[in-house]
């Protein structure tokens, strides 16, 4: 048994031959991370720090990570620190001593790119039930569908594609993912090597480094329609002429025209998407790699005034026009139909009513 463990800890010959440009860019990365491969000194402070966070990034490395594979590394990123937990050395005790508590904590949002196989591995091998997950791969599909008027892409995006598409990282900044894939292709068990080559250690840290920023970028895009419609709500009545406003009690639960415009916007986006992307045999949109992706007009199509029918205008009398010219923004005035007692003076309100 001892000889088997010793062989696993011996340095592995890893063929990391790859372009000189890639190695240079990896070496230029300014990345600080903490490697945790034993329980004393570093492990407990790391768990304590992570427990204080409301959102963390999570990534893993291993050999065919799933219920039948081998989990070797768990990378966790907070706003100011990156931890690399060596599960290959720490074993299942790492989860019993704190990682399980973190990954199952519903108060900590875990940002993961494609959580499917990781969830399968953690549940079946370590009895860890991942909770409160923001999956950037799922968010990318939803964002694209919204941008394409409800149409779906033919496939999901890799982490590399998401970093380029949503964080606009140059190709040189995502070469570490190609470096990882090349190393695994040369040696499928490379993540079990101890000591791990420094460049692979750095690549593992880089894989989790951008997840928090990626989530923020995707959230901004996913919330774009919502924030636009809220802005419309803010100005809907405020900028309306007094003569067309009427009594406030008449504006109840009927769907406003501005929200009905969403169906028109979706139809226009769908048309733009069909022009900018080709479809596969299933009618799904085929997205090229973001480096070659033609930016669709749909992303900027929030509200296009030229494409949306205008509200029916109300003709104002000459007296009303003269009055509106004297005030730049008309104030909200009660309609005569509302009655004088609709909003009684403050001193007439009985405190006993409260």
PDB file of N, CA, C and O in Angstrom, residues 47 51 95 97-106 108 110:
ATOM      1  N   UNK A  47     -11.376  27.777   5.234  1.00  0.00           N
ATOM      2  CA  UNK A  47     -12.802  27.472   5.377  1.00  0.00           C
ATOM      3  C   UNK A  47     -13.513  28.615   6.100  1.00  0.00           C
ATOM      4  O   UNK A  47     -14.623  29.024   5.716  1.00  0.00           O
ATOM      5  N   UNK A  51     -16.533  30.829   4.490  1.00  0.00           N
ATOM      6  CA  UNK A  51     -17.847  30.860   5.137  1.00  0.00           C
ATOM      7  C   UNK A  51     -18.385  32.270   5.317  1.00  0.00           C
ATOM      8  O   UNK A  51     -19.598  32.463   5.452  1.00  0.00           O
ATOM      9  N   UNK A  95     -14.049  17.174   3.018  1.00  0.00           N
ATOM     10  CA  UNK A  95     -15.466  17.538   2.985  1.00  0.00           C
ATOM     11  C   UNK A  95     -16.077  17.460   4.381  1.00  0.00           C
ATOM     12  O   UNK A  95     -16.872  18.313   4.768  1.00  0.00           O
ATOM     13  N   UNK A  97     -14.536  18.055   7.076  1.00  0.00           N
ATOM     14  CA  UNK A  97     -13.953  19.114   7.901  1.00  0.00           C
ATOM     15  C   UNK A  97     -14.341  20.523   7.466  1.00  0.00           C
ATOM     16  O   UNK A  97     -13.816  21.492   8.000  1.00  0.00           O
ATOM     17  N   UNK A  98     -15.248  20.653   6.488  1.00  0.00           N
ATOM     18  CA  UNK A  98     -15.679  22.012   6.147  1.00  0.00           C
ATOM     19  C   UNK A  98     -16.145  22.230   4.722  1.00  0.00           C
ATOM     20  O   UNK A  98     -17.018  23.065   4.488  1.00  0.00           O
ATOM     21  N   UNK A  99     -15.587  21.529   3.744  1.00  0.00           N
ATOM     22  CA  UNK A  99     -15.980  21.775   2.354  1.00  0.00           C
ATOM     23  C   UNK A  99     -17.439  21.399   2.100  1.00  0.00           C
ATOM     24  O   UNK A  99     -18.140  22.084   1.354  1.00  0.00           O
ATOM     25  N   UNK A 100     -17.910  20.324   2.692  1.00  0.00           N
ATOM     26  CA  UNK A 100     -19.315  19.932   2.548  1.00  0.00           C
ATOM     27  C   UNK A 100     -20.229  21.023   3.091  1.00  0.00           C
ATOM     28  O   UNK A 100     -21.240  21.381   2.463  1.00  0.00           O
ATOM     29  N   UNK A 101     -19.881  21.582   4.231  1.00  0.00           N
ATOM     30  CA  UNK A 101     -20.676  22.637   4.843  1.00  0.00           C
ATOM     31  C   UNK A 101     -20.749  23.859   3.929  1.00  0.00           C
ATOM     32  O   UNK A 101     -21.807  24.471   3.769  1.00  0.00           O
ATOM     33  N   UNK A 102     -19.634  24.205   3.288  1.00  0.00           N
ATOM     34  CA  UNK A 102     -19.599  25.362   2.392  1.00  0.00           C
ATOM     35  C   UNK A 102     -20.438  25.110   1.142  1.00  0.00           C
ATOM     36  O   UNK A 102     -21.254  25.946   0.736  1.00  0.00           O
ATOM     37  N   UNK A 103     -20.244  23.948   0.517  1.00  0.00           N
ATOM     38  CA  UNK A 103     -20.912  23.656  -0.749  1.00  0.00           C
ATOM     39  C   UNK A 103     -22.408  23.438  -0.589  1.00  0.00           C
ATOM     40  O   UNK A 103     -23.165  23.588  -1.557  1.00  0.00           O
ATOM     41  N   UNK A 104     -22.854  23.092   0.612  1.00  0.00           N
ATOM     42  CA  UNK A 104     -24.285  22.897   0.861  1.00  0.00           C
ATOM     43  C   UNK A 104     -24.932  24.099   1.527  1.00  0.00           C
ATOM     44  O   UNK A 104     -26.147  24.092   1.753  1.00  0.00           O
ATOM     45  N   UNK A 105     -24.164  25.131   1.812  1.00  0.00           N
ATOM     46  CA  UNK A 105     -24.692  26.319   2.494  1.00  0.00           C
ATOM     47  C   UNK A 105     -25.594  27.108   1.534  1.00  0.00           C
ATOM     48  O   UNK A 105     -25.129  27.622   0.516  1.00  0.00           O
ATOM     49  N   UNK A 106     -26.861  27.229   1.869  1.00  0.00           N
ATOM     50  CA  UNK A 106     -27.808  27.949   1.013  1.00  0.00           C
ATOM     51  C   UNK A 106     -27.607  29.458   1.052  1.00  0.00           C
ATOM     52  O   UNK A 106     -28.184  30.176   0.236  1.00  0.00           O
ATOM     53  N   UNK A 108     -24.631  30.848   0.684  1.00  0.00           N
ATOM     54  CA  UNK A 108     -23.468  31.153  -0.150  1.00  0.00           C
ATOM     55  C   UNK A 108     -23.797  30.774  -1.595  1.00  0.00           C
ATOM     56  O   UNK A 108     -24.071  29.601  -1.882  1.00  0.00           O
ATOM     57  N   UNK A 110     -22.848  29.780  -5.154  1.00  0.00           N
ATOM     58  CA  UNK A 110     -21.690  29.173  -5.820  1.00  0.00           C
ATOM     59  C   UNK A 110     -21.794  29.384  -7.323  1.00  0.00           C
ATOM     60  O   UNK A 110     -22.783  28.962  -7.939  1.00  0.00           O
TER      61      UNK A 110
END
